[in-house]
Coordinates of N, CA and C in Angstrom, one line a residue:
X135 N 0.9 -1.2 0.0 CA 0.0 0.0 0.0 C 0.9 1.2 0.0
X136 N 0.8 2.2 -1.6 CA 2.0 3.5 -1.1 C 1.0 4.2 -0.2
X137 N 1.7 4.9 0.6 CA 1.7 6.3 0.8 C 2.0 7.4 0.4
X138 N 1.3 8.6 0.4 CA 1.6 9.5 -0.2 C 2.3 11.1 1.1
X139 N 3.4 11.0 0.3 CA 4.2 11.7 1.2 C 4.1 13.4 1.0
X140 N 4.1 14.0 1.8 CA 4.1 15.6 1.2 C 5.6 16.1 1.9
X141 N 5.9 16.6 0.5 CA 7.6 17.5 1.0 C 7.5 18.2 2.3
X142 N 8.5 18.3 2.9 CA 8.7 19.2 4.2 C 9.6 20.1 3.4
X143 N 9.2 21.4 4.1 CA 10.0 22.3 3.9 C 11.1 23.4 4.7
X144 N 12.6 23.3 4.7 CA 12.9 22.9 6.1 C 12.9 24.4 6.7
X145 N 12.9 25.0 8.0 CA 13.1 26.2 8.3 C 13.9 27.4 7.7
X146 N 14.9 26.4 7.4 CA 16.2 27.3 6.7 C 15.8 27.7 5.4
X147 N 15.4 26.7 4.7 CA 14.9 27.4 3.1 C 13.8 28.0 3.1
X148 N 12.5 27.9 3.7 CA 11.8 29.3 3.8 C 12.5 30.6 4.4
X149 N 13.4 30.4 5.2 CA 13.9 32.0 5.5 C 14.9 32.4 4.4
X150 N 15.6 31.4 3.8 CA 15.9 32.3 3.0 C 15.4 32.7 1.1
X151 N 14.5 32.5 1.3 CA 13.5 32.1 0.4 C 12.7 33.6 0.2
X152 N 12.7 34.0 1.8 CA 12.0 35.0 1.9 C 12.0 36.6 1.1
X153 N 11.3 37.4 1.0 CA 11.9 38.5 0.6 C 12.0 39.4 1.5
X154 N 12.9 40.1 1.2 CA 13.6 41.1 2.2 C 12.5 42.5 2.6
X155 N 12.5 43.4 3.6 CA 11.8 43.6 3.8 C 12.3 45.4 3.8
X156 N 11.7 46.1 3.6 CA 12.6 47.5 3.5 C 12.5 48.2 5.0
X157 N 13.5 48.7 5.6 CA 14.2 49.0 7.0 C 14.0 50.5 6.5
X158 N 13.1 51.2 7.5 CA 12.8 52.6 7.3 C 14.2 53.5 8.3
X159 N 14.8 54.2 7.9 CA 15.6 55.0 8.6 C 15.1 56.2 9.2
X160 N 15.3 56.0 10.6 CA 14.9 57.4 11.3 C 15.7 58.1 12.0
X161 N 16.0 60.0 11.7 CA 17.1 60.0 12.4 C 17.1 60.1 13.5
X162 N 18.2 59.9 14.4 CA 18.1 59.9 15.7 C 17.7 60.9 16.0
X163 N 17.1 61.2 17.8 CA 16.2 62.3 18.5 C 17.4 63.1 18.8
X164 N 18.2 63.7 18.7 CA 18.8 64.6 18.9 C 18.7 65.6 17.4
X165 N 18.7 65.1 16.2 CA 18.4 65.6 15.1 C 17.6 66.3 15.0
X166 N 16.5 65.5 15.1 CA 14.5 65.9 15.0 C 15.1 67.2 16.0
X167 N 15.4 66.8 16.8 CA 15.4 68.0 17.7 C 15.6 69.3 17.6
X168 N 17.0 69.0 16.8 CA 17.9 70.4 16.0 C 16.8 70.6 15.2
X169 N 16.1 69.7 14.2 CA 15.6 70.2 13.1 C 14.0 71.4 13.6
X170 N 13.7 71.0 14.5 CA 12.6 71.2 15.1 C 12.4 72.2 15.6
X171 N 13.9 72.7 16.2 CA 13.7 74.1 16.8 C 14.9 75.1 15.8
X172 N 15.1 74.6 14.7 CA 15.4 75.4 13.7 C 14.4 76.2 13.0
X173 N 13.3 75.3 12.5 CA 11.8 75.3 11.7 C 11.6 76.5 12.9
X174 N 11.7 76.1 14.0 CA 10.9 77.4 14.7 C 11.2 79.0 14.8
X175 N 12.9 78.7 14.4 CA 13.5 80.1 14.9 C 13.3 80.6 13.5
X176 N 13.0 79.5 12.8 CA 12.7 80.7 10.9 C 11.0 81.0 11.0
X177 N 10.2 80.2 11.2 CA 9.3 80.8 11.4 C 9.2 81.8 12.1
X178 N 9.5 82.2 13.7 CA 9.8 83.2 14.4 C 10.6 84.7 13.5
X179 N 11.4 84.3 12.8 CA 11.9 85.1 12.2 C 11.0 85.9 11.3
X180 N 10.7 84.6 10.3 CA 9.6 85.5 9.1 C 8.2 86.4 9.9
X181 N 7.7 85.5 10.9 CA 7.1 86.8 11.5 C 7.1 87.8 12.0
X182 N 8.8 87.9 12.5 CA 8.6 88.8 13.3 C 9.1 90.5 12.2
X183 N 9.6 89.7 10.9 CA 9.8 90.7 9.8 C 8.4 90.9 8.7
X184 N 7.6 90.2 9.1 CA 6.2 90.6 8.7 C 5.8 91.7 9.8
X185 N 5.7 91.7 11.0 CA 4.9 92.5 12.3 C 5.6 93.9 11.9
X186 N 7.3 93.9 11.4 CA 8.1 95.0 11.2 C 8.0 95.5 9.9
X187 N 7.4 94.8 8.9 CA 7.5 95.6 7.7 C 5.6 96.1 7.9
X188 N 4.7 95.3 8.4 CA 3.3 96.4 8.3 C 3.3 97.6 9.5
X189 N 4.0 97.5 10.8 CA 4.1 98.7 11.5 C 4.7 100.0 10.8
X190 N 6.3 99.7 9.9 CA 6.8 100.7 9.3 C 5.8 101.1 8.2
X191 N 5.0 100.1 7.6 CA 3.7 100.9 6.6 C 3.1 102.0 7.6
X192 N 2.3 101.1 8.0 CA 1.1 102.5 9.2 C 2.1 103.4 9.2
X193 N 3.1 103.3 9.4 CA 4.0 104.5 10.4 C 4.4 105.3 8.9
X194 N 4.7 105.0 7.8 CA 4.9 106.0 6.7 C 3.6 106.6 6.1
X195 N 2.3 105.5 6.2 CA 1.2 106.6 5.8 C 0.6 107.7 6.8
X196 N 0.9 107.0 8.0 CA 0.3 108.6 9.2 C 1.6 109.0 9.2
X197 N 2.5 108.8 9.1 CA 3.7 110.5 9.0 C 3.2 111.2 7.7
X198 N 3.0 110.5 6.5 CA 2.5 111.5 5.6 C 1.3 112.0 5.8
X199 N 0.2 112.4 6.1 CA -1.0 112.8 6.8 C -0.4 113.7 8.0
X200 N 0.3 113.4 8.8 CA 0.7 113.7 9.8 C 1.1 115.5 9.3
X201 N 2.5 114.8 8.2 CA 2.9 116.6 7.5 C 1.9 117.1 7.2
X202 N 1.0 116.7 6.3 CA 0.1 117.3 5.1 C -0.8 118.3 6.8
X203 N -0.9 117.5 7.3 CA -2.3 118.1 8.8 C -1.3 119.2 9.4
X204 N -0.5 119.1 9.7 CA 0.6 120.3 10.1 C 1.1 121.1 9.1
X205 N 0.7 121.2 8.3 CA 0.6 122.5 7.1 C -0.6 123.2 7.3
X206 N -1.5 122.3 6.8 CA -3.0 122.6 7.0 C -3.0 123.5 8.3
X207 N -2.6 123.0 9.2 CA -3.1 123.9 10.4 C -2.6 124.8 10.6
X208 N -1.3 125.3 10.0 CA -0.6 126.5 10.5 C -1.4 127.7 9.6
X209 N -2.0 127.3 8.4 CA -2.7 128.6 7.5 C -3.7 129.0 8.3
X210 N -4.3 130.3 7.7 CA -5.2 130.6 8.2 C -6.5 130.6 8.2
X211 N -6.8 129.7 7.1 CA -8.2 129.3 6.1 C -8.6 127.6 6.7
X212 N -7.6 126.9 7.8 CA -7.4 126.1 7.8 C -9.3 125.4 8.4
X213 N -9.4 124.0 7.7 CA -10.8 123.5 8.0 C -10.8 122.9 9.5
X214 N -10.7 123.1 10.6 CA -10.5 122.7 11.8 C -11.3 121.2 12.3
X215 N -12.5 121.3 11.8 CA -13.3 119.8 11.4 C -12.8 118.8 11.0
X216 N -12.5 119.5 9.7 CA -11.7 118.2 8.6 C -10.2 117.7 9.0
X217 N -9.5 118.7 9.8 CA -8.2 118.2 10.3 C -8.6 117.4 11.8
X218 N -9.6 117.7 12.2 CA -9.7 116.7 13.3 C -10.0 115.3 13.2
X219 N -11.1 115.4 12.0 CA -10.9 113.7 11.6 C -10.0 113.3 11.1
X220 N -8.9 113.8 10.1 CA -7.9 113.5 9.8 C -6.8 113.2 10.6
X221 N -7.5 113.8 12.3 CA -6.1 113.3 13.1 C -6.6 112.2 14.2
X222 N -7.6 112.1 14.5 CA -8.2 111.1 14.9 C -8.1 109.9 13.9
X223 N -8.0 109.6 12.7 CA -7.3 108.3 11.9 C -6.1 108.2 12.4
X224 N -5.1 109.4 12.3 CA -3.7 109.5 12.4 C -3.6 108.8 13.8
X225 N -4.2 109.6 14.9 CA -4.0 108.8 15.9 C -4.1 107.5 16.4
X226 N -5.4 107.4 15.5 CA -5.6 105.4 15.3 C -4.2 104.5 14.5
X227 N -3.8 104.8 13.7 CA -2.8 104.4 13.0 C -1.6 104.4 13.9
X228 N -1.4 105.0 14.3 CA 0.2 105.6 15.2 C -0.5 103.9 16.4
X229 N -0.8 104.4 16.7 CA -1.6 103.7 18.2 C -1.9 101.9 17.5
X230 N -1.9 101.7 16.8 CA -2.1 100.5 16.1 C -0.8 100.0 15.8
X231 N 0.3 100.7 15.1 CA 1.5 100.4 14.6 C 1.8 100.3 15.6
X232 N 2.2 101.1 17.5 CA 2.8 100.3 18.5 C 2.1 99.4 19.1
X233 N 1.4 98.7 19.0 CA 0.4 97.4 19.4 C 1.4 96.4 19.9
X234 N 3.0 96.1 19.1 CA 4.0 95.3 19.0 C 4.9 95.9 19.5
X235 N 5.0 97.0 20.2 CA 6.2 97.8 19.7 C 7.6 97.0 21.0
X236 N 7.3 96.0 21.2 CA 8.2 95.2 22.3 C 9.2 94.2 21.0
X237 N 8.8 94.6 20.2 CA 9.8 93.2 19.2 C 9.7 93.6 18.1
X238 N 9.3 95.6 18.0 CA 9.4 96.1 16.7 C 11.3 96.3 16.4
X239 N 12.0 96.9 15.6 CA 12.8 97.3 15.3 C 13.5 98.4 16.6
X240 N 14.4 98.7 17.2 CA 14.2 100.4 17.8 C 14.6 101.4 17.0
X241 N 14.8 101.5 15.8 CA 14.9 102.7 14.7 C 13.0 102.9 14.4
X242 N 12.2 101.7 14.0 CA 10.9 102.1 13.9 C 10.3 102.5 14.9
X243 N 10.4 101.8 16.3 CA 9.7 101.9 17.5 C 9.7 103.3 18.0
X244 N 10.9 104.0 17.7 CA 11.1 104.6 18.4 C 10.5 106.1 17.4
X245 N 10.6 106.3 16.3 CA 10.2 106.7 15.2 C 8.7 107.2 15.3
X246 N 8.3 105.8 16.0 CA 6.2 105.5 16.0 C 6.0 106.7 17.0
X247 N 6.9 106.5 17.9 CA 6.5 107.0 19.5 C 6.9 108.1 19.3
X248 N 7.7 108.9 18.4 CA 7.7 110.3 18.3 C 6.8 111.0 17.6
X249 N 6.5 110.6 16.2 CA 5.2 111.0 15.7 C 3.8 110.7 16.7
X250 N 4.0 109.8 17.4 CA 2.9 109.6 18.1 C 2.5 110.3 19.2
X251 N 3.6 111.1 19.3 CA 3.7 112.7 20.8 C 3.2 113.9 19.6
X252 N 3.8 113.8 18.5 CA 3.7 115.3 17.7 C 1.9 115.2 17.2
X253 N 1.7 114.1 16.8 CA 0.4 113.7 16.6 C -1.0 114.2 17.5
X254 N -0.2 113.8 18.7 CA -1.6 113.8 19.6 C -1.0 115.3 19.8
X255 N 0.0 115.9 20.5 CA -0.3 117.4 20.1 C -0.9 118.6 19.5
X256 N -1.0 118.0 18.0 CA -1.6 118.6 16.9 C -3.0 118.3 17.4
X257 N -3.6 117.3 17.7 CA -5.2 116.7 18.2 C -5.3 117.4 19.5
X258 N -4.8 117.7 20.5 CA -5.0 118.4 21.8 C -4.6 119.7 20.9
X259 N -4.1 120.8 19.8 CA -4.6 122.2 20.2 C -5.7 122.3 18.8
X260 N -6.1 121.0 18.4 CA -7.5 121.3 17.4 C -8.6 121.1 18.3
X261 N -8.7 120.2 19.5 CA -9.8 120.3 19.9 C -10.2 121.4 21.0
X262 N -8.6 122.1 21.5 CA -9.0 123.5 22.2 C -9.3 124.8 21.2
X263 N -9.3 124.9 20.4 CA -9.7 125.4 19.3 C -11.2 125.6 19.0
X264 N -11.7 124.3 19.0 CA -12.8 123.7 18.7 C -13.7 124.5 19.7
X265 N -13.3 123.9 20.8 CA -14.0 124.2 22.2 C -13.7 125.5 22.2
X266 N -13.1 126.7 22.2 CA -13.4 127.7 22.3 C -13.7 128.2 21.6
X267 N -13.8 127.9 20.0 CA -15.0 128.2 19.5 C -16.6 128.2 19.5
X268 N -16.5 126.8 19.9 CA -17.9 126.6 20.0 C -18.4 127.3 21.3
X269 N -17.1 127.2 22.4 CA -17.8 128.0 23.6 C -18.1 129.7 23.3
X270 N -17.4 130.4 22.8 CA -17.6 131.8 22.4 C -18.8 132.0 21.3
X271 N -19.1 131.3 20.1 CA -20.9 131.3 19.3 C -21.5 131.5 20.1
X272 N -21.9 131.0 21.0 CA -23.3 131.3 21.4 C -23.0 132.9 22.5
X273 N -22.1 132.9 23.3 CA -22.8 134.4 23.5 C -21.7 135.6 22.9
X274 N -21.1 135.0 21.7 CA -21.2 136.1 20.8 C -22.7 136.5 20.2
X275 N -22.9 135.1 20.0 CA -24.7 136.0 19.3 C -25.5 136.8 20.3
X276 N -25.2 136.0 21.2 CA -26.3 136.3 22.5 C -26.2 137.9 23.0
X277 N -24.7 138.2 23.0 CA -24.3 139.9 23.6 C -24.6 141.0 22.0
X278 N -24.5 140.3 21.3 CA -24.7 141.6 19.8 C -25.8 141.2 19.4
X279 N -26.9 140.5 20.0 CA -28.5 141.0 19.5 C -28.7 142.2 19.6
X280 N -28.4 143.4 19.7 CA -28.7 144.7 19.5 C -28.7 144.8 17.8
X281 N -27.5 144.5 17.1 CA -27.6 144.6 15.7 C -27.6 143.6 14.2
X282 N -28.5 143.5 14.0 CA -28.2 142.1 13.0 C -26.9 141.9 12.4
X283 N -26.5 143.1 11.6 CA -25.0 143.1 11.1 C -24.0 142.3 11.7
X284 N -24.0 142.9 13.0 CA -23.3 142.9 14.0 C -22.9 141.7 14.1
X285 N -24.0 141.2 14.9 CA -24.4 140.1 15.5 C -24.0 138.9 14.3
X286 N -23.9 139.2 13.0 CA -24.3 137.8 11.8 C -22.5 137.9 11.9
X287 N -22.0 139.1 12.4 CA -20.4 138.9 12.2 C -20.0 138.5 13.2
X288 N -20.5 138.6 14.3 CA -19.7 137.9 15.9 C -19.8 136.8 15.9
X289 N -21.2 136.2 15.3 CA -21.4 134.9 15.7 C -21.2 133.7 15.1
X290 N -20.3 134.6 13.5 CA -19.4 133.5 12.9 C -18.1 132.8 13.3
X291 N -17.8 131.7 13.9 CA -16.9 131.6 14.9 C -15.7 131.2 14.2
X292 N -14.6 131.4 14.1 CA -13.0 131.4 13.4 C -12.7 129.8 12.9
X293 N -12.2 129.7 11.5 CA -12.0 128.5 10.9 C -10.4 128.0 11.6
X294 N -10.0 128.6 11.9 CA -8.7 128.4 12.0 C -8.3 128.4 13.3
X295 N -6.9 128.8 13.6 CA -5.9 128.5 15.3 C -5.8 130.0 15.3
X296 N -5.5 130.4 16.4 CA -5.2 131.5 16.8 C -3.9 131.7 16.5
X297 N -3.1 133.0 16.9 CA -1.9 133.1 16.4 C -0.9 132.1 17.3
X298 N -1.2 131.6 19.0 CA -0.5 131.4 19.5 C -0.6 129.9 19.2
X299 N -1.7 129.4 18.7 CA -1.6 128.2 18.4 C -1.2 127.3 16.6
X300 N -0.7 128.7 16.4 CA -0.6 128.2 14.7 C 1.5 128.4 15.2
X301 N 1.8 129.1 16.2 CA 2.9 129.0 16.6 C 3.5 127.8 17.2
X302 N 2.7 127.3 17.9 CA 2.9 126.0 18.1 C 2.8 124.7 17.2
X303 N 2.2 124.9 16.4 CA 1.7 123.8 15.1 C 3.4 124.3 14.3
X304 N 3.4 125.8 13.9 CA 4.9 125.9 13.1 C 6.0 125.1 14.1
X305 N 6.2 125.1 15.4 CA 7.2 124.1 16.1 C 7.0 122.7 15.8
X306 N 6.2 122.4 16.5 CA 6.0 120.7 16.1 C 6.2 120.3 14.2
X307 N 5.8 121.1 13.3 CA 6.1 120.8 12.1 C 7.9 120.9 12.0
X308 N 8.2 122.1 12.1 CA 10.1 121.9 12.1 C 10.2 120.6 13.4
X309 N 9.9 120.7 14.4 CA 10.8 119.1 14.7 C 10.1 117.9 14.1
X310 N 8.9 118.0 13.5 CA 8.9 116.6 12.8 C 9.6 116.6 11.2
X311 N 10.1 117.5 11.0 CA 10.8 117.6 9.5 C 12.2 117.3 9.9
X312 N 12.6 117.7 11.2 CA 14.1 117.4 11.3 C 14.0 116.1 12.1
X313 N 12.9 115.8 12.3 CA 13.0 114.2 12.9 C 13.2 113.0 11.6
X314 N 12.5 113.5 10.6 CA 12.7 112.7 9.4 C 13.8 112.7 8.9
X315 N 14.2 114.4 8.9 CA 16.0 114.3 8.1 C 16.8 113.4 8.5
X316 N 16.7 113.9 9.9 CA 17.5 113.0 11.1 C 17.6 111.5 10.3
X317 N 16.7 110.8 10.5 CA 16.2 109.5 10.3 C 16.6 109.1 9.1
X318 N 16.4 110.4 7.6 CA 16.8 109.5 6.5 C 18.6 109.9 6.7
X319 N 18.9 111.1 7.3 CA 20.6 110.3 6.8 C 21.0 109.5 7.8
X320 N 21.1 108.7 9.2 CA 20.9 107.8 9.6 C 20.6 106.5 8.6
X321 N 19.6 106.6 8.3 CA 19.6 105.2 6.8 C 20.8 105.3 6.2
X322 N 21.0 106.9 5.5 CA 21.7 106.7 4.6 C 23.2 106.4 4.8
X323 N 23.7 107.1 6.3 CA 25.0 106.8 6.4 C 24.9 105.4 7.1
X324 N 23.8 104.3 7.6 CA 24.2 102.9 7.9 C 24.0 102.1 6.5
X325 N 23.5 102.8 4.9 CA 23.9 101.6 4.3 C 25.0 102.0 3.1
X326 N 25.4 103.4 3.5 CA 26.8 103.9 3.1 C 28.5 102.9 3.7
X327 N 28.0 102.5 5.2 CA 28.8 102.3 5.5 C 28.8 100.7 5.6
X328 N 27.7 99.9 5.2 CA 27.8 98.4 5.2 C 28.1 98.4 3.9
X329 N 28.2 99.2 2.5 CA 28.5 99.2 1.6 C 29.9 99.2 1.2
X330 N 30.6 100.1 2.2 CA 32.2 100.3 2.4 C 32.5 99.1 3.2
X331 N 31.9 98.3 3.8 CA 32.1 97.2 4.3 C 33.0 96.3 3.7
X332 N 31.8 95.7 2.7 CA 31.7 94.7 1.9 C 32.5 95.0 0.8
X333 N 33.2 96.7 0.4 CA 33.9 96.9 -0.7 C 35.6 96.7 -0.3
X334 N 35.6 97.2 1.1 CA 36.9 96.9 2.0 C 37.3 95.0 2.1
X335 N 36.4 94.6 2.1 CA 36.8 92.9 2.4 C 37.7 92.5 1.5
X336 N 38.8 91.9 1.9 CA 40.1 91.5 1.2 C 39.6 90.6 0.4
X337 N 39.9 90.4 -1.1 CA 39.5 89.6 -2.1 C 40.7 88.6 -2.0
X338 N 40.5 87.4 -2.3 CA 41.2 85.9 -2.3 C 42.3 85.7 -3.7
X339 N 42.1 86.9 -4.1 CA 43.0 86.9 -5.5 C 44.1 88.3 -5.8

């Protein structure tokens, strides 16, 4: 009577029979680690020169507004209304651009915080202005009811600063013009002199 035999197959020739299996490489945790708080110090970086290039915006469009409102106010036609909302933005802007001002630049920070004194200046002698105009209308009219003429000329109350206050608007304009000079040759002599830098460096040839 045959038997029917079935092959054995021995340990050794299925393992090596087998197919190989692919070994994932991981780099060691000291790596990840470097790599990890590299990723961070560039992200930290790029934001922190985003936070620095939109503060220097606000801070170049309210210094321009800023001049243009310190002109305006020193004439004598000047619209006192219209320069007050125009400085109430300015002040919002100024006041927005230091929101950061702990990790801004100190050439811009410090820049923000000076227009941001000449600013609210300008807005503290438009609203005394304001107020003594509007306080003096009513009894200008009220004491020259005796004559219509009179009275239609008293009780039109002044568009503009008085003399002592357009004297003060002429100061704060010269120090914010020589704050800017200041500032642009400053630029110009730190990229005059990183320029002579890099032209001074000994060449290899």
């Amino acid at each position: 009577m045959n038997r029917q035999t079935t092959p054995r197959i021995s340990p050794k020739a299925s393992f090596t029979e087998a197919e190989p299996r692919p070994v994932k490489m991981r780099a060691p945790l000291p790596v990840r680690i470097v790599l990890i708080v590299l990723a961070f110090v560039v992200f930290l970086g790029i934001a922190l020169t985003l936070v620095n290039i939109r503060a220097a915006g606000t801070y170049n469009q309210a210094t321009q507004s800023l001049q243009s409102n310190l002109k305006a106010a020193s004439k004598d036609n000047a619209d006192l209304n219209e320069l007050k909302a125009s400085q109430q933005q300015n002040d919002a802007q100024l006041s927005d651009a230091k929101t950061f001002s702990y990790i801004l630049l100190p050439s811009i920070s410090q820049s923000i915080t000076s227009n941001a004194i000449t600013s609210q200046q300008l807005t503290a002698l438009i609203n005394q202005a304001l107020k003594a105009q509007n306080g003096g209308s009513g009894s200008t009219s009220s004491s020259n009811a005796s004559g219509a003429q009179s009275s239609s000329a008293s009780s039109t109350p002044e568009s503009s600063l008085n003399a002592e206050q357009r004297k003060k608007v002429a100061e704060l304009l010269k120090q914010n013009q020589e704050l800017q000079q200041s500032q642009a040759n400053s630029s110009a002599s730190t990229s005059s002199s990183s320029s002579s830098s890099s032209n001074s460096t000994t060449k290899p040839w």
